[in-house]
Coordinates of C-alpha atoms and ligand atoms in Angstrom, one line a residue:
M212 CA 90.6 -36.9 53.6
F213 CA 87.1 -38.2 54.3
P214 CA 84.6 -36.6 56.6
S215 CA 85.1 -37.8 60.2
S216 CA 81.6 -39.3 60.4
T217 CA 82.5 -41.6 57.5
V218 CA 85.7 -42.7 59.2
E219 CA 83.8 -43.3 62.5
N220 CA 81.1 -45.4 60.8
Y221 CA 83.9 -47.6 59.2
L222 CA 85.6 -48.0 62.6
K223 CA 82.4 -48.9 64.2
A224 CA 81.4 -51.4 61.5
I225 CA 84.8 -53.1 61.6
Y226 CA 84.7 -53.2 65.4
Q227 CA 81.3 -54.8 65.4
G228 CA 82.5 -57.2 62.7
Q229 CA 85.5 -58.2 64.9
A230 CA 83.2 -58.8 67.8
A231 CA 81.2 -61.3 65.8
L232 CA 84.2 -63.2 64.4
A233 CA 84.7 -66.9 65.4
R234 CA 87.6 -67.6 67.7
D235 CA 89.9 -68.8 65.0
E236 CA 89.2 -65.8 62.6
R237 CA 91.3 -62.7 62.8
L238 CA 90.1 -60.5 59.9
V239 CA 86.7 -59.1 59.0
P240 CA 86.0 -59.9 55.4
M241 CA 85.8 -56.8 53.1
G242 CA 82.4 -57.9 51.7
Q243 CA 81.0 -57.8 55.2
V244 CA 82.3 -54.3 55.8
A245 CA 80.9 -53.1 52.5
S246 CA 77.5 -54.6 53.1
A247 CA 77.3 -53.2 56.7
L248 CA 77.9 -49.7 55.4
R249 CA 75.8 -50.2 52.2
V250 CA 78.7 -49.3 49.9
T251 CA 80.3 -51.1 47.0
P252 CA 83.3 -53.4 47.7
G253 CA 85.5 -50.9 45.8
T254 CA 84.5 -48.0 48.0
A255 CA 85.0 -50.0 51.1
T256 CA 88.5 -51.0 50.0
T257 CA 89.5 -47.4 49.2
M258 CA 88.4 -46.3 52.7
V259 CA 90.0 -49.2 54.5
K260 CA 93.3 -48.5 52.8
A261 CA 93.1 -44.9 54.0
L262 CA 92.4 -46.1 57.5
A263 CA 95.4 -48.4 57.3
E264 CA 97.6 -45.5 56.1
S265 CA 96.4 -43.5 59.1
G266 CA 97.4 -46.3 61.4
L267 CA 93.8 -47.1 62.4
A268 CA 93.6 -50.5 60.8
E269 CA 95.5 -53.4 59.3
Y270 CA 94.4 -54.3 55.8
E271 CA 95.3 -57.5 54.1
P272 CA 94.4 -57.6 50.4
Y273 CA 92.0 -60.5 49.6
S274 CA 91.7 -61.4 53.3
G275 CA 90.1 -58.5 55.2
V276 CA 90.7 -55.9 57.8
R277 CA 91.0 -55.5 61.6
L278 CA 91.5 -52.4 63.7
S279 CA 94.8 -51.3 65.3
A280 CA 94.8 -50.5 69.0
A281 CA 94.3 -46.8 68.1
G282 CA 91.4 -47.7 65.8
E283 CA 89.7 -49.8 68.5
K284 CA 90.0 -47.0 71.0
L285 CA 88.3 -44.5 68.5
A286 CA 85.6 -47.1 67.7
G287 CA 85.0 -47.5 71.5
L288 CA 84.6 -43.8 71.9
V289 CA 82.0 -43.6 69.1
L290 CA 80.1 -46.4 70.7
R291 CA 80.4 -44.6 74.1
R292 CA 78.8 -41.5 72.6
H293 CA 76.1 -43.6 70.8
R294 CA 75.1 -45.5 73.9
L295 CA 75.2 -42.6 76.3
V296 CA 73.0 -40.6 73.9
E297 CA 70.5 -43.4 73.6
L298 CA 70.2 -43.7 77.4
F299 CA 69.9 -39.9 77.7
L300 CA 67.1 -39.8 75.1
V301 CA 65.2 -42.6 77.0
Q302 CA 65.8 -41.5 80.6
V303 CA 65.8 -37.8 80.3
M304 CA 63.9 -37.0 77.1
G305 CA 61.3 -39.7 77.7
M306 CA 61.8 -41.2 74.2
K307 CA 61.0 -44.9 73.6
W308 CA 63.8 -47.4 73.4
D309 CA 62.8 -48.4 69.8
E310 CA 63.2 -44.8 68.5
V311 CA 66.5 -43.7 69.9
H312 CA 68.9 -45.7 67.8
D313 CA 68.5 -43.7 64.6
E314 CA 68.8 -40.4 66.6
A315 CA 72.0 -41.7 68.2
E316 CA 73.4 -42.7 64.8
Q317 CA 73.4 -39.0 63.9
L318 CA 74.4 -37.5 67.3
E319 CA 77.3 -39.9 67.9
H320 CA 79.3 -37.9 65.4
V321 CA 78.6 -34.4 66.7
V322 CA 78.3 -34.4 70.5
S323 CA 81.3 -32.9 72.1
E324 CA 83.5 -34.6 74.7
R325 CA 82.4 -32.1 77.3
L326 CA 78.7 -32.8 76.7
I327 CA 79.2 -36.6 76.8
E328 CA 81.1 -36.2 80.1
R329 CA 78.2 -34.2 81.5
I330 CA 75.6 -36.7 80.3
D331 CA 77.6 -39.5 81.8
E332 CA 77.8 -37.7 85.1
M333 CA 74.1 -36.7 85.0
L334 CA 73.0 -40.4 84.4
G335 CA 75.2 -41.6 87.3
R336 CA 78.0 -43.2 85.2
P337 CA 75.8 -46.0 83.8
T338 CA 77.3 -49.2 82.6
H339 CA 74.7 -50.2 80.0
D340 CA 72.5 -48.5 77.4
P341 CA 68.7 -49.2 77.1
H342 CA 69.3 -52.3 75.0
G343 CA 71.8 -53.8 77.5
D344 CA 74.8 -52.9 75.4
P345 CA 77.9 -52.1 77.6
I346 CA 79.0 -48.4 77.6
P347 CA 82.7 -48.1 76.9
S348 CA 84.9 -46.2 79.4
P349 CA 86.1 -42.6 78.7
E350 CA 89.3 -44.3 77.3
G351 CA 87.2 -46.3 74.8
A352 CA 87.6 -49.7 76.5
I353 CA 84.7 -52.0 76.4
A354 CA 84.0 -54.8 78.9
T355 CA 83.4 -57.9 76.7
L356 CA 81.3 -60.5 78.6
E357 CA 80.3 -63.5 76.6
H358 CA 76.6 -64.2 77.3
D359 CA 74.5 -67.1 76.2
S360 CA 71.4 -66.4 74.1
L361 CA 68.0 -68.0 74.5
L362 CA 69.2 -70.3 71.7
T363 CA 72.3 -71.6 73.6
C364 CA 71.5 -71.2 77.3
P365 CA 70.5 -74.1 79.6
T366 CA 66.8 -75.0 79.7
G367 CA 64.7 -75.1 82.8
M368 CA 66.7 -72.5 84.7
P369 CA 65.6 -69.0 85.9
L370 CA 67.3 -66.4 83.6
R371 CA 67.5 -62.7 83.3
V372 CA 67.6 -60.9 80.0
T373 CA 70.9 -58.9 79.7
R374 CA 71.0 -57.5 76.2
V375 CA 69.0 -57.3 73.0
A376 CA 71.4 -57.7 70.1
D377 CA 69.1 -56.1 67.4
Q378 CA 68.1 -52.4 67.1
D379 CA 65.2 -53.0 64.7
P380 CA 62.3 -50.9 66.1
A381 CA 59.7 -53.6 65.2
F382 CA 61.8 -56.2 67.0
L383 CA 62.3 -54.0 70.0
R384 CA 58.5 -53.4 70.3
F385 CA 57.9 -57.2 70.1
I386 CA 60.4 -57.6 72.9
E387 CA 58.8 -54.9 75.0
Q388 CA 55.2 -56.3 74.5
N389 CA 56.4 -59.7 75.6
D390 CA 58.2 -58.5 78.8
L391 CA 61.6 -59.6 77.5
K392 CA 63.6 -56.3 78.0
P393 CA 67.0 -56.3 79.8
G394 CA 66.4 -57.0 83.5
Q395 CA 63.3 -59.0 83.0
R396 CA 63.0 -62.7 83.9
V397 CA 62.5 -65.6 81.6
E398 CA 63.0 -69.4 81.4
V399 CA 63.5 -71.6 78.4
E400 CA 61.0 -74.5 78.7
A401 CA 62.1 -76.4 75.6
R402 CA 63.6 -76.0 72.2
D403 CA 62.2 -77.6 69.1
T404 CA 64.9 -78.0 66.5
A405 CA 62.5 -79.4 63.8
A406 CA 60.3 -76.3 64.1
D407 CA 63.3 -74.0 64.7
S408 CA 61.5 -72.5 67.7
V409 CA 62.1 -71.9 71.4
K410 CA 59.3 -72.2 74.1
L411 CA 59.6 -69.6 76.8
R412 CA 58.0 -69.0 80.1
G413 CA 58.1 -65.2 80.7
Q414 CA 57.2 -63.1 83.7
A415 CA 53.5 -63.0 82.8
R416 CA 52.9 -65.6 80.1
R417 CA 54.3 -68.5 78.0
L418 CA 55.2 -67.9 74.4
T419 CA 57.1 -69.5 71.5
I420 CA 59.6 -67.5 69.5
G421 CA 61.7 -68.3 66.4
A422 CA 65.3 -69.4 66.6
R423 CA 66.5 -66.2 65.0
A424 CA 64.7 -64.0 67.6
A425 CA 66.0 -66.3 70.3
S426 CA 69.6 -65.8 69.1
K427 CA 69.3 -62.1 69.6
L428 CA 68.2 -62.2 73.2
L429 CA 71.2 -62.5 75.5
V430 CA 70.7 -63.9 79.0
E431 CA 72.4 -64.8 82.2
I432 CA 71.4 -67.2 85.0
D433 CA 69.3 -65.3 87.5
Q434 CA 71.0 -65.6 90.8
S435 CA 68.4 -63.7 92.9
Ligands
ZN608 ZN1 71.9 -47.9 69.1

């Protein structure tokens, strides 16, 4: 059998692929799984077949893969460990939010259930990690709330950033420098489709960002 960290990385990649599927799609294409894990399509297929044999996934040759209920639960538990570790590293260890993802990628496979439970308790049973990603329950269930991004939300409305859907350290630093972290306020003044850009009014300043960056900042209408 394969090392458990490999199995967990596949479960996580398929889970995240499923979350990004359009409503009418059921399966994550194998090419996408392979590129997310930086392996060849042949390697990915071998692994996914093994997952299917263990009852963790459904594999349809030439179409793709999706997780079984058991696979989704395990993926949820990996994400729970990852996100609690990230929050612990930021809140307790004083690390920066742009440097904790890589650490969590390692630790998510080795921290014990007991340690995670202790971290969860110590942090006051938090619901979100430093990037605004929801922390799954001890049963591996994740609250899935559909949020608009700065690319799709209404313009001229007070908004609050809820989640940053990109863990790239340079991107996270850009977000921090421009006061666009989860919890901070922002408003979309206008979108320019020709220039592929979005004009924002932040807490302290106005700025223009590209459409790609805008699509990775999730927001909700600010009710306060
Ligand atoms: Zn992370």
